[in-house]
Each structure stands twice: as C-alpha cells, then as structure tokens.
Tab-separated table of C-alpha atoms and ligand atoms in Angstrom:
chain	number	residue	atom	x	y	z
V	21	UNK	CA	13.675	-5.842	-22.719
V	22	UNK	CA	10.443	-7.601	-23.931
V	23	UNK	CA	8.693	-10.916	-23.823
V	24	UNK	CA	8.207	-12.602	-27.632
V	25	UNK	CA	6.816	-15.476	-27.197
V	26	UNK	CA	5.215	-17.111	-23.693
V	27	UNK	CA	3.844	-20.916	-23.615
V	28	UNK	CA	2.234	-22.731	-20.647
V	29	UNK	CA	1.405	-25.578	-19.453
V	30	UNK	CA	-1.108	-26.550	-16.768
V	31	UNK	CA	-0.902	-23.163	-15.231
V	32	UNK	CA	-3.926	-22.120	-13.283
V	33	UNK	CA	-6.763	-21.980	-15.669
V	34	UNK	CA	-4.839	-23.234	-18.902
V	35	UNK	CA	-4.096	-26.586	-20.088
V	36	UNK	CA	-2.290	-25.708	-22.763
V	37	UNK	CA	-1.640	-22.321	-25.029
V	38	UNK	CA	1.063	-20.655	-26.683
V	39	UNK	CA	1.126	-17.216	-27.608
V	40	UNK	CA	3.106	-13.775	-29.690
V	41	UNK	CA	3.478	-10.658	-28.176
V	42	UNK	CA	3.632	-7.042	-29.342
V	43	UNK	CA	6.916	-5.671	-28.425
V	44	UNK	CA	4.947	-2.554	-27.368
V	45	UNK	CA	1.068	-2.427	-26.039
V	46	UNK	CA	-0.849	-5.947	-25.329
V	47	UNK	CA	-4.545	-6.087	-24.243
V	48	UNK	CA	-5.849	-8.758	-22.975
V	49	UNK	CA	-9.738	-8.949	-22.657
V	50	UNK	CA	-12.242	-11.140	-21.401
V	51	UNK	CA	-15.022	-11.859	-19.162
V	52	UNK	CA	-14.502	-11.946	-15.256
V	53	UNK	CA	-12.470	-15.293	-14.413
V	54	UNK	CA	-11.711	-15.819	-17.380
V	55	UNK	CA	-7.599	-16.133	-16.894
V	56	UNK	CA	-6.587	-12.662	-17.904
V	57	UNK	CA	-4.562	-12.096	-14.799
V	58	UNK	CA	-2.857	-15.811	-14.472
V	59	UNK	CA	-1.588	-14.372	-18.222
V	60	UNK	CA	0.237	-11.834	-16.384
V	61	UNK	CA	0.851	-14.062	-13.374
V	62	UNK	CA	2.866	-16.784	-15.764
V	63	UNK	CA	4.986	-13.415	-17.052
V	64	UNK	CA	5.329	-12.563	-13.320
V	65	UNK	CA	6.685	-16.046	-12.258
V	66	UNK	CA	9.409	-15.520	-15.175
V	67	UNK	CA	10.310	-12.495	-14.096
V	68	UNK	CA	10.124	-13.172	-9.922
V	69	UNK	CA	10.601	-16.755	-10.170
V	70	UNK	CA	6.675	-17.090	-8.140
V	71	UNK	CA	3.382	-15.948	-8.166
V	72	UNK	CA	1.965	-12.131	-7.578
V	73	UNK	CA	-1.177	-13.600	-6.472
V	74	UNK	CA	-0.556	-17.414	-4.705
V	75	UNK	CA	3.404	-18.289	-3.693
V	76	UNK	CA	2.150	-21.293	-2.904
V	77	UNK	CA	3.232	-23.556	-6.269
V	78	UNK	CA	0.895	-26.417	-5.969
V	79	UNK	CA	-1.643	-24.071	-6.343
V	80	UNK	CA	-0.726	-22.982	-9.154
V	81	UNK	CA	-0.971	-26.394	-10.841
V	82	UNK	CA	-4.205	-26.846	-13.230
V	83	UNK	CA	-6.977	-28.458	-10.645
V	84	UNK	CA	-6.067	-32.197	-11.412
V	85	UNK	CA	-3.113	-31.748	-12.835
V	86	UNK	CA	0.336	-32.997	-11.669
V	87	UNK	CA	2.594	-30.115	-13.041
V	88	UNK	CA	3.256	-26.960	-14.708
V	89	UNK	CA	5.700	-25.371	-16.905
V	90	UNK	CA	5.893	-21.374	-18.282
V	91	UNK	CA	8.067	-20.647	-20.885
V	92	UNK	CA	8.761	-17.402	-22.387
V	93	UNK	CA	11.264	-15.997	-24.831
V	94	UNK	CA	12.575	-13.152	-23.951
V	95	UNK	CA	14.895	-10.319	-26.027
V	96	UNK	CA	17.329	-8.524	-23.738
V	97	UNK	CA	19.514	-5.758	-25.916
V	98	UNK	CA	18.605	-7.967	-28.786
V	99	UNK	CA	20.037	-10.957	-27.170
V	100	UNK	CA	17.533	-14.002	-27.209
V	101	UNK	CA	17.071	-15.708	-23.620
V	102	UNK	CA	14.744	-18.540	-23.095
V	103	UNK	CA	13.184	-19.168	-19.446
V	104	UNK	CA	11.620	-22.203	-18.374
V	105	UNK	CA	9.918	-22.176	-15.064
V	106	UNK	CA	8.203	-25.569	-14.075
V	107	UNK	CA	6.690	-27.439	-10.665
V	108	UNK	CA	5.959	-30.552	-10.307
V	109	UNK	CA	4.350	-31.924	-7.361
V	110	UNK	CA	6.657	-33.589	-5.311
V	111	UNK	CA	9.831	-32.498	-7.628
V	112	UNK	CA	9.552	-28.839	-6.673
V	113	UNK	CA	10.234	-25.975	-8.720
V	114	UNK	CA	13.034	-25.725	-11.456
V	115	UNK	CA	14.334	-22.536	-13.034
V	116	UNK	CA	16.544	-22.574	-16.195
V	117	UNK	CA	17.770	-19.726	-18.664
V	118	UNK	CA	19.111	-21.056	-21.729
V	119	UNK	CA	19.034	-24.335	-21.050
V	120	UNK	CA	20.920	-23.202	-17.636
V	121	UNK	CA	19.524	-24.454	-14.055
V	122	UNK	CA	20.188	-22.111	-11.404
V	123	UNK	CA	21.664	-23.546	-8.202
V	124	UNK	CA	19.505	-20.471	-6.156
V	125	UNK	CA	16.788	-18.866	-7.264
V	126	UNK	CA	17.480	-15.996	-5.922
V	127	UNK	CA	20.122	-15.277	-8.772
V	128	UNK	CA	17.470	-14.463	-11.526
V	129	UNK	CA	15.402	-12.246	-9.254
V	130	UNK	CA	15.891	-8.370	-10.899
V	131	UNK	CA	17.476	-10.008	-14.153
V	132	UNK	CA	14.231	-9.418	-16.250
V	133	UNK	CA	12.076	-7.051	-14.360
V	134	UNK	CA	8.971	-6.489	-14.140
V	135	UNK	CA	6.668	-3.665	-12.481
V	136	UNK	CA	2.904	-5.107	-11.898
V	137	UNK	CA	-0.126	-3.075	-10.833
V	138	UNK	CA	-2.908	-4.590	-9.294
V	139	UNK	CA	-6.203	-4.055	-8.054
V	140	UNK	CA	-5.060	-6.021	-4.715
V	141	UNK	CA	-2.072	-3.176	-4.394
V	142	UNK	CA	-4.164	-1.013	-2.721
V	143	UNK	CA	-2.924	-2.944	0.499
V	144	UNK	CA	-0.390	-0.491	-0.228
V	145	UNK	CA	-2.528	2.286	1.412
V	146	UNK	CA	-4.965	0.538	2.916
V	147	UNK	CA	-3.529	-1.472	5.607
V	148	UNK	CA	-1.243	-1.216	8.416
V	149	UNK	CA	2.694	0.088	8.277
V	150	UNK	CA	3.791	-3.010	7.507
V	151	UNK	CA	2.726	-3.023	3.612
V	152	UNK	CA	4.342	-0.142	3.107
V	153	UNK	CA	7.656	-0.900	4.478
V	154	UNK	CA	7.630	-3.896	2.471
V	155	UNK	CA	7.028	-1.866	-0.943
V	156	UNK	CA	9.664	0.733	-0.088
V	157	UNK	CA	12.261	-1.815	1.757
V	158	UNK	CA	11.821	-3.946	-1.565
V	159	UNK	CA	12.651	-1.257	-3.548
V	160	UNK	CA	16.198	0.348	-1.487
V	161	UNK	CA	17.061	-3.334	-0.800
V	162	UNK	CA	17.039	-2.994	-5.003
V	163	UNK	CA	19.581	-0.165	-5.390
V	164	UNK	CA	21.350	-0.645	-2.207
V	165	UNK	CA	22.693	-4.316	-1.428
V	166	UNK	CA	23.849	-3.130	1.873
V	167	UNK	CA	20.610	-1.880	3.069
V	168	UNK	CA	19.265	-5.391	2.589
V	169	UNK	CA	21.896	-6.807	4.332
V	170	UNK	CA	21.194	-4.444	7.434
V	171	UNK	CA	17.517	-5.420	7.201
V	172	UNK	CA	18.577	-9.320	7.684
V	173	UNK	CA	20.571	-8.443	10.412
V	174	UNK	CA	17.939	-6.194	12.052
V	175	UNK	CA	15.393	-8.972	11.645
V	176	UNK	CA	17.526	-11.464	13.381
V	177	UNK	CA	18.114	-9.632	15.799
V	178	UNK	CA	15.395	-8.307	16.733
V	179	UNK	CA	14.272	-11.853	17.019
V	180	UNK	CA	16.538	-13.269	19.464
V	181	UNK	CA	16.184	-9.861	21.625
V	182	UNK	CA	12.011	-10.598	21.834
V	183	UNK	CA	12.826	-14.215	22.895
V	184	UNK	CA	15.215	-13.620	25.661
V	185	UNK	CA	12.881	-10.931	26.852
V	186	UNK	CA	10.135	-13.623	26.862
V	187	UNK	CA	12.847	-16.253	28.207
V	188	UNK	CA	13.035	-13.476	31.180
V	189	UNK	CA	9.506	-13.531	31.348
V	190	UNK	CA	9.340	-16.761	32.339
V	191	UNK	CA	12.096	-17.373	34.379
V	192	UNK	CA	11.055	-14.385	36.277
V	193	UNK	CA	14.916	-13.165	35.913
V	194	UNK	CA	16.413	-10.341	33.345
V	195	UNK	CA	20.123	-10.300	31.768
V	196	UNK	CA	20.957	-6.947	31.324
V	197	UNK	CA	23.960	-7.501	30.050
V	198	UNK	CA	22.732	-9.636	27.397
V	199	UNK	CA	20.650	-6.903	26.512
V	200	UNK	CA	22.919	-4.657	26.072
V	201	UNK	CA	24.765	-6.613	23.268
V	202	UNK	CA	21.367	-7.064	21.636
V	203	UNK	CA	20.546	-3.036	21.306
V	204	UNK	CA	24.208	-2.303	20.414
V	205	UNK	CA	23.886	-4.734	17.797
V	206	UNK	CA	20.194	-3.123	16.864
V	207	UNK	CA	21.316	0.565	17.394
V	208	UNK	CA	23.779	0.631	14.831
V	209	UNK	CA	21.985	-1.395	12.059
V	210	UNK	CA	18.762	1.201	12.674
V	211	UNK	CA	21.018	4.388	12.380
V	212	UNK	CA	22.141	2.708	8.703
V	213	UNK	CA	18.762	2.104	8.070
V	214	UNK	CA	16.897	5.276	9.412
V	215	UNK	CA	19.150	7.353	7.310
V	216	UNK	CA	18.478	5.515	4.113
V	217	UNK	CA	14.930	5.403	4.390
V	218	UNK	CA	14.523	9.201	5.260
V	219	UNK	CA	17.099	10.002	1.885
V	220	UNK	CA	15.182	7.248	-0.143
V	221	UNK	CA	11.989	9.053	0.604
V	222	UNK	CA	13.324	12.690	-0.179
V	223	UNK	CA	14.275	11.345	-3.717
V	224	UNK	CA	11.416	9.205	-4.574
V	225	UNK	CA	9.032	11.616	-3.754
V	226	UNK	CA	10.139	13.764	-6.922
V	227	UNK	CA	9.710	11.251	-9.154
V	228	UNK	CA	6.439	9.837	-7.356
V	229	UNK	CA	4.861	13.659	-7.650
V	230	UNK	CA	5.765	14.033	-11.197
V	231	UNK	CA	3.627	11.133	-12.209
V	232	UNK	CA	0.256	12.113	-9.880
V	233	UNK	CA	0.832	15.591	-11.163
V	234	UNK	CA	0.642	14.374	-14.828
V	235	UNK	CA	-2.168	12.004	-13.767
V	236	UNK	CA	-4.484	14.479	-12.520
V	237	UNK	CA	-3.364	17.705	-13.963
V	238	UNK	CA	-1.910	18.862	-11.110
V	239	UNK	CA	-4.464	19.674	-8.733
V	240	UNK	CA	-3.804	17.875	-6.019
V	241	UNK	CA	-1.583	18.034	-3.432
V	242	UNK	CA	-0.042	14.538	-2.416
V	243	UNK	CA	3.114	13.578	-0.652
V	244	UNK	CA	5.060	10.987	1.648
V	245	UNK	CA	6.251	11.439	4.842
V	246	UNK	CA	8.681	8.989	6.299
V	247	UNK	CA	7.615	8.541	10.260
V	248	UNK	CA	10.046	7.194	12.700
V	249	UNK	CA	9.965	7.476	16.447
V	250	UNK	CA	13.713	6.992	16.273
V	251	UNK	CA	14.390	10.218	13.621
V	252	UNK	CA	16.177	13.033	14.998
V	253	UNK	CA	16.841	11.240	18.245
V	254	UNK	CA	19.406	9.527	20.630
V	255	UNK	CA	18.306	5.744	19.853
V	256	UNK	CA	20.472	4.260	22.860
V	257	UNK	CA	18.112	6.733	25.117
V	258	UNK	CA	14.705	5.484	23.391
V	259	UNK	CA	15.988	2.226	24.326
V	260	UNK	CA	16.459	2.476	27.828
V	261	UNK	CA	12.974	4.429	28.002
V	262	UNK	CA	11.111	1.812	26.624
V	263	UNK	CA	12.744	-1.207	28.652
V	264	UNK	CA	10.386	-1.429	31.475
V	265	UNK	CA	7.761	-1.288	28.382
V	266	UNK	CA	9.642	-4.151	26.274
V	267	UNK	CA	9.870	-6.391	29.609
V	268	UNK	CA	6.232	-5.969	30.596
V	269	UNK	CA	5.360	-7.038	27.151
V	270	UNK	CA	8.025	-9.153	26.284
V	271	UNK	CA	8.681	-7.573	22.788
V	272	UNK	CA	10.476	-4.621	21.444
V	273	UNK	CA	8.116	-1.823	21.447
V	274	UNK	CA	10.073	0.856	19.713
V	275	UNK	CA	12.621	0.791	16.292
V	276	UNK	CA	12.520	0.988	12.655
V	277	UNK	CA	10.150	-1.978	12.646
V	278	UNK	CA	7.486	0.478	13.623
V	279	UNK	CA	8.219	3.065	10.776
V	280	UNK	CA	5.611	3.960	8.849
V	281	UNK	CA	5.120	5.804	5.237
V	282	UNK	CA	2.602	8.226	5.563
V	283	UNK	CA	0.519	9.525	2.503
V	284	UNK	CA	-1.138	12.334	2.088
V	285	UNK	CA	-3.898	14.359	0.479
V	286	UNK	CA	-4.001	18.279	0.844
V	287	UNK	CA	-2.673	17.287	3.989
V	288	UNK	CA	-4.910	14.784	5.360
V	289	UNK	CA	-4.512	10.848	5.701
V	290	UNK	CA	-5.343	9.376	2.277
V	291	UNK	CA	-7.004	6.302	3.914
V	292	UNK	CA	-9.264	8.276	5.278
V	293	UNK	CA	-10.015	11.238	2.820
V	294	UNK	CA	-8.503	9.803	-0.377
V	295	UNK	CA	-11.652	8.915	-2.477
V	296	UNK	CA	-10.753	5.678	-4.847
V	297	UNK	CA	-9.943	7.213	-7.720
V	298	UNK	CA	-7.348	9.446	-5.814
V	299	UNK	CA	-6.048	6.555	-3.904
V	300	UNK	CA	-5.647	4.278	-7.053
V	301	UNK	CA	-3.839	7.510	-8.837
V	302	UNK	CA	-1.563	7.849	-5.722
V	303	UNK	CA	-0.982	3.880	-6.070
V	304	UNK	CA	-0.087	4.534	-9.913
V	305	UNK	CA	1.928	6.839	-9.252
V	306	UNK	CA	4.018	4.562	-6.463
V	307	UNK	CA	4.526	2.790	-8.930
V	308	UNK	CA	5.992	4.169	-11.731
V	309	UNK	CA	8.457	6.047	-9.241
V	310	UNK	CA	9.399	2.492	-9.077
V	311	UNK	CA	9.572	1.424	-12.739
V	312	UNK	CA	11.594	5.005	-13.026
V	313	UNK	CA	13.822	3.587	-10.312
V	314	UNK	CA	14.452	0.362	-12.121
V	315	UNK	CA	14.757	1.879	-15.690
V	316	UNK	CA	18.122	4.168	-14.441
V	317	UNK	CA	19.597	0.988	-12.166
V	318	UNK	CA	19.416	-1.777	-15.097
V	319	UNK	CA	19.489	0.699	-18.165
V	320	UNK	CA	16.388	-0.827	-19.905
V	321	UNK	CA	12.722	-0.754	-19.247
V	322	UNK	CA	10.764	-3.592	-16.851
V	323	UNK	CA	8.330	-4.809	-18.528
V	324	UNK	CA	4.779	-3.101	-17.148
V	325	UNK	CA	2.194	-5.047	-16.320
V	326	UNK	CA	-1.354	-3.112	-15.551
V	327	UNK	CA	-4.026	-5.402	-14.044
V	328	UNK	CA	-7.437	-3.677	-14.273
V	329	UNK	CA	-5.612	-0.142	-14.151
V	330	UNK	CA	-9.112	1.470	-15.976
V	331	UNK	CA	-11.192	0.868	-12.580
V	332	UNK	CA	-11.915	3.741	-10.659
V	333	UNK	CA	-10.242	5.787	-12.931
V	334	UNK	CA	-11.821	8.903	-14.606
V	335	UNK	CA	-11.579	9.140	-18.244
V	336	UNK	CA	-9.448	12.050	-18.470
V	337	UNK	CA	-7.183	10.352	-15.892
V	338	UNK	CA	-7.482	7.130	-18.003
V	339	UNK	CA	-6.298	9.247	-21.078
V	340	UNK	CA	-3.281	11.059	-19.070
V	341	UNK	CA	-2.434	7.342	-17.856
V	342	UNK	CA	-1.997	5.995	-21.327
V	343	UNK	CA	-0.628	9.196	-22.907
V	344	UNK	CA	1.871	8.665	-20.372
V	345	UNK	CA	2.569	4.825	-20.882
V	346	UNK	CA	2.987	5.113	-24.684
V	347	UNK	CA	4.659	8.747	-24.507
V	348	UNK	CA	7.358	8.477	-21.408
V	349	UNK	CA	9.084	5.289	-22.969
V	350	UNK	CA	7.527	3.030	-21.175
V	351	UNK	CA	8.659	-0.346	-23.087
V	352	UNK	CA	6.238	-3.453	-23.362
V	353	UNK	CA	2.804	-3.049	-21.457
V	354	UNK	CA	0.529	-5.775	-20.904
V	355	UNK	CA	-3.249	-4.178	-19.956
V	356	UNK	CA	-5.828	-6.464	-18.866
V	357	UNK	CA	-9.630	-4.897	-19.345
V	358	UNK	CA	-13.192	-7.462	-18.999
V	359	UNK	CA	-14.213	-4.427	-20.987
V	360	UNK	CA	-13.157	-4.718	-24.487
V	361	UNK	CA	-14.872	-1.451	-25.653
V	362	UNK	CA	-13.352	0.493	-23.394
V	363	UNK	CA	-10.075	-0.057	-23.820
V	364	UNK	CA	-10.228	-0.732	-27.515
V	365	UNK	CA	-12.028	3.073	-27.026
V	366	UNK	CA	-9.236	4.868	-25.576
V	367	UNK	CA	-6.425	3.325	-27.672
V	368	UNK	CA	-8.452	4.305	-30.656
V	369	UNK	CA	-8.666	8.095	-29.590
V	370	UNK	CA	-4.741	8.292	-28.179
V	371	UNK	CA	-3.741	6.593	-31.981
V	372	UNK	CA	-1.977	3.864	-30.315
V	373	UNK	CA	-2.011	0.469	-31.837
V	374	UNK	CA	-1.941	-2.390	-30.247
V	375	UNK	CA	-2.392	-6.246	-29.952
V	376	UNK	CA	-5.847	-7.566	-28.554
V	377	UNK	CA	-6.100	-11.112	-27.340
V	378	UNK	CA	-9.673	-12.691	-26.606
V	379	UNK	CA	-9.301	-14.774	-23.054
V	380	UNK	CA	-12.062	-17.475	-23.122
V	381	UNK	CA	-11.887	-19.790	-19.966
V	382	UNK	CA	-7.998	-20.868	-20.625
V	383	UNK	CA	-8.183	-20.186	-24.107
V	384	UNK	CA	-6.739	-17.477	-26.010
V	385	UNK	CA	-7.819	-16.006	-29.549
V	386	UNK	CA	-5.164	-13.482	-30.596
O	14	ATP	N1	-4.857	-24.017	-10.012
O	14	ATP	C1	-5.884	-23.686	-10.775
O	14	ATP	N2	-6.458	-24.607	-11.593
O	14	ATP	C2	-7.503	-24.271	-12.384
O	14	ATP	N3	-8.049	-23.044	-12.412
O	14	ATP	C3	-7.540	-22.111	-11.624
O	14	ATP	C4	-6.425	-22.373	-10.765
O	14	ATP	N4	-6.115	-21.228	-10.097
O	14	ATP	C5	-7.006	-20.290	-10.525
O	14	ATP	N5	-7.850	-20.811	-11.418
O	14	ATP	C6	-8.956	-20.156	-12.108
O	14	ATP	O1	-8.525	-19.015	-12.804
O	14	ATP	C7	-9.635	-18.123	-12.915
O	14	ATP	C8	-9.209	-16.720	-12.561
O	14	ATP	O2	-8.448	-16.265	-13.579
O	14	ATP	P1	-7.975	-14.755	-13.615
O	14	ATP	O3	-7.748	-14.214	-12.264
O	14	ATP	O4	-6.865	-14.712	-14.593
O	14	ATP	O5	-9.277	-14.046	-14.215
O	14	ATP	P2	-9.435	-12.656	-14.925
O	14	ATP	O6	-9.761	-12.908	-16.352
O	14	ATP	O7	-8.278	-11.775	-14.659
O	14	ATP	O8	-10.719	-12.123	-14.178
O	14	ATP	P3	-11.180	-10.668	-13.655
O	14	ATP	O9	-11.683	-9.927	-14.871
O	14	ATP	O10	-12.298	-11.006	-12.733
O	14	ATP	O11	-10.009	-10.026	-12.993
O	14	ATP	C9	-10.701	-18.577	-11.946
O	14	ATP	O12	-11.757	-19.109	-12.688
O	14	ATP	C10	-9.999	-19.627	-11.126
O	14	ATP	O13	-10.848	-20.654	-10.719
C-alpha cells in the first residue's frame, strides 16, 4: 500500500501544494518549522482520520483560514482509492473514499495504516503507566476485537463503581450489595484482559528484541515485563482487601487500570539508566514490533512514517536503522531530516535512492 499523490489545502502551515511520491523512500528536508512534520501529519489524518500532533481540527485550519481539505491517492494491491479529508469550521469534519462519505469514522480507521515515529513518542517511556497501556491496548484492541470490547466495558464500569463509592462518601452510607455486582462485573472482564496482555507481551517481545538486537548489534540486553498486581492471584480476594482502601478514597485502588509495562536495560529501569540514544532505539524498536504486527494482520505494509528518527542516534545505529528499513521490506517510508546532508549522507553510502523534497515555510520544491 502506498500514497501517490497527496494535495492540501489550508492545512497548518500550507495554503496550498500538491505533491508525487516515491513508492519507496521520501525525504523531506528543511529548516526547523518549516512544515516537514504537518507533511506527515496530513498523511496521518488520511490514514487515522485526525491529527498525531493536535486532535483538535480547528487547529489544524491555516491561521485565518476557514477550512481545510487533504487529499491523497492512494494504491492498495494496485487498486486506486482516493481520500478526501476536510473541516470546515462550523461544518465539522467529512471523510470520503472514492467519492464515498462514511456514516462513522471509525470505519476507515486500520483500512490504510500507518506506523509514525516521533520525537514526542518518547512519552512512551518517559511518563507514567498510563502511556504505555495506551500503546500496547491500541495495538491488542488491533488484532483482537474482543479485547477492545472488554476494555469498554471495564472502563464503564469502573466508572460507575468510583461514583457510587463517592455517592457513599457523601451520604455517609455504603451498598454492599451494589458493590458486589460492580466487581463481578469487573472481575471477569480483568481475568479476559490480564490474560491477553501477559500472552500479548510474551509474543511481542520476540519481535520487539529482534529489531533492538539488529539496531545495536546485539549488545544490549532489553526486555518488557508486563506488571499486574492482579497476575497470578485470586482477584475477588484483592478486591475485598482493598475495600476499606477504595471507600476511604472513594476510587478503585487496585485492577488492570494500574498495569504497567516495564522496560528494561541490563536489568535496570530504562527511565532511569537508559541514556537517549538507548531509549530512542528501545522506542524504534516498539515500534516496528508494531508495523510487524500490522504487516501479518492486513497482509501489506503500513506505510512508515519516521519523524526526526536521526536524533540521538549514533551513526552506526543510523546505518543499521536504514539497512533495516530498505532491507526488511519495509514498503513506503517518509523521513523527515532539518539536516539535508546528513541524510542525503547516509542514503548515499547504503546505495539507496530516494526522493528529496525542499520544505520552505509551506512550500515544497520536489
Ligand atoms: N493552524 C496553523 N496555521 C498556520 N501555521 C501553523 C498551524 N499549525 C502549525 N503551524 C505552523 O507549522 C510550523 C511547524 O511545522 P512542522 O512541525 O511541520 O515543522 P518541521 O519542519 O517539522 O520542524 P522541525 O524541524 O522543528 O521538526 C510552525 O511554524 C507552526 O507555526
């Protein structure tokens, strides 16, 4: 699958440009601010149907503008499909494929994927639990429709259990029974997803060590842990333990809300002892397990999109990075650098040709 042509309209930084793609490597190089990224952003918002960077549309509107509209061809298994993606203020967003509105949004989300890597990923490792079981519940809510499904359910209930324990709270009064109800509901939806998380994790972290191996030769030690206080125990008995917590609080203290990912370096916490290159190779790495992940579910190959990937990288990592790209099928890649020498340096030792576009404050010289 590959993007062949992609126009725009007030979008961010341009007012108007329309450009031809490579069906393999892209660069696109520029000075700092220049609208490199809101190229891969408009790509994004085909693909996701809304920003990486800013979901909220308006913003996303050229400053004094009233709308904007992306279009991009696209060639899936050498079928042609055209998608339109435009906002106007007050209108709201439309979303057509050949000519097609969709009545939900929703239903183009995973039909042309793409796998981005930004410098702002590093969230990923960086902050609290809760990044990281967005990244990995993203992904299993991607091969397994039912684990999403559990996830809603968990969510909502989880929800109307913290209320009524605040409702108790205040009226100074607790239903027990009610409670009950809530953690059978809550028990059985976290065994589902305890279980899939814990297999997800065993599988993932093959295909997540195989690409830091490659990346840097192999001589580091890396892995993930999955970290549950429920795992290998009686949930209905964590429950009742934590009660008098939950009620003093008046939120559920314990569950698979809490899990955590935890990453490691020869052993240690890679927040802590990860140096940046090692943390953006470990971040890499995430994700290409991922594009592997949707490669063997759809058959074809996202389209990868690699937003300052150079930074903090070594040269010999660089060079393992973009042996890999252009070596392990990878399909169409889209690089931005603000340093054209660099990257027109390492494509001209690996012998891999590509297509170089000049950004210029919204305009484009290809
Ligand atoms: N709604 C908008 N209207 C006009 N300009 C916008 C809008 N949103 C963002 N911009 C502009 O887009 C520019 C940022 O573009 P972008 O992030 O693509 O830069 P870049 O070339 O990737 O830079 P860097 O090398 O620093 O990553 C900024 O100058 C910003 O002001």
């Amino acid at each position: 699958m590959h993007i062949e042509k992609l126009s725009l309209f007030g979008f961010k930084n341009y007012e108007e440009v329309a450009l031809t793609f490579s069906n393999e490597v892209n660069c696109l190089v520029g000075e700092n601010g220049s609208g490199k990224t809101n190229l891969l952003d408009a790509i994004h918002y085909l693909s996701m149907t809304r920003s990486a960077f800013n979901t909220i549309d308006s913003q996303n509107v050229k400053f004094g503008e009233e709308f904007f509209s992306i279009r991009g061809d696209f060639r899936l298994s050498e079928k042609a499909l055209p998608v339109l993606c435009s906002y106007q203020e007050g209108k709201g967003k439309t979303f057509k494929v050949n000519k097609k509105e969709y009545a939900r949004l929703s239903e183009h989300v995973g039909k042309l994927p793409v796998v981005l890597i930004a410098p702002n990923d590093t969230d990923i490792i960086r902050d609290g639990s809760e990044a990281r079981r967005k990244f990995f519940d993203a992904i299993i809510s991607q091969i397994d429709a039912e684990y999403l499904d559990n996830l809603i359910s968990y969510s909502k209930y989880l929800k109307q259990r913290n209320s009524a324990l605040k409702r108790f709270a205040n009226v100074g009064r607790t239903d027990y029974e009610l409670l009950k109800i809530y953690d059978e509901h809550i028990i059985g939806l976290s065994l589902y997803i305890n279980q899939r998380r814990s297999d997800f994790i065993i599988d993932f972290e093959k295909l997540f060590q195989n690409h830091y191996d490659k990346l840097s030769e192999g001589n580091e030690k890396v892995s993930i842990h999955y970290r549950s206080e429920a795992s290998d125990s009686d949930f209905k008995e964590l429950y009742n333990n934590a009660l008098r917590k939950d009620l003093a609080l008046e939120r559920t203290t314990m569950g698979v809300h809490k899990d955590d990912f935890r990453f490691t370096i020869e052993g240690k916490p890679l927040k802590k002892f990860g140096s940046q290159g090692q943390q953006k190779t470990f971040l890499v790495s995430l994700k290409m397990g991922h594009f592997d992940i949707i490669r063997e579910l759809k058959g074809f190959k996202p389209i990868l999109l690699l937003d300052d990937i150079f930074d903090k990288l070594d040269s010999r990592r660089i060079q393992h990075l973009m042996e890999r790209v252009v070596n392990h099928d990878f399909g169409q890649i889209f690089i931005t650098d603000a340093r054209e020498e660099r990257t027109r340096t390492i494509l001209n030792e690996l012998k891999i040709s590509a297509n170089f576009y000049r950004v210029n404050r919204g305009t484009v010289i290809q």
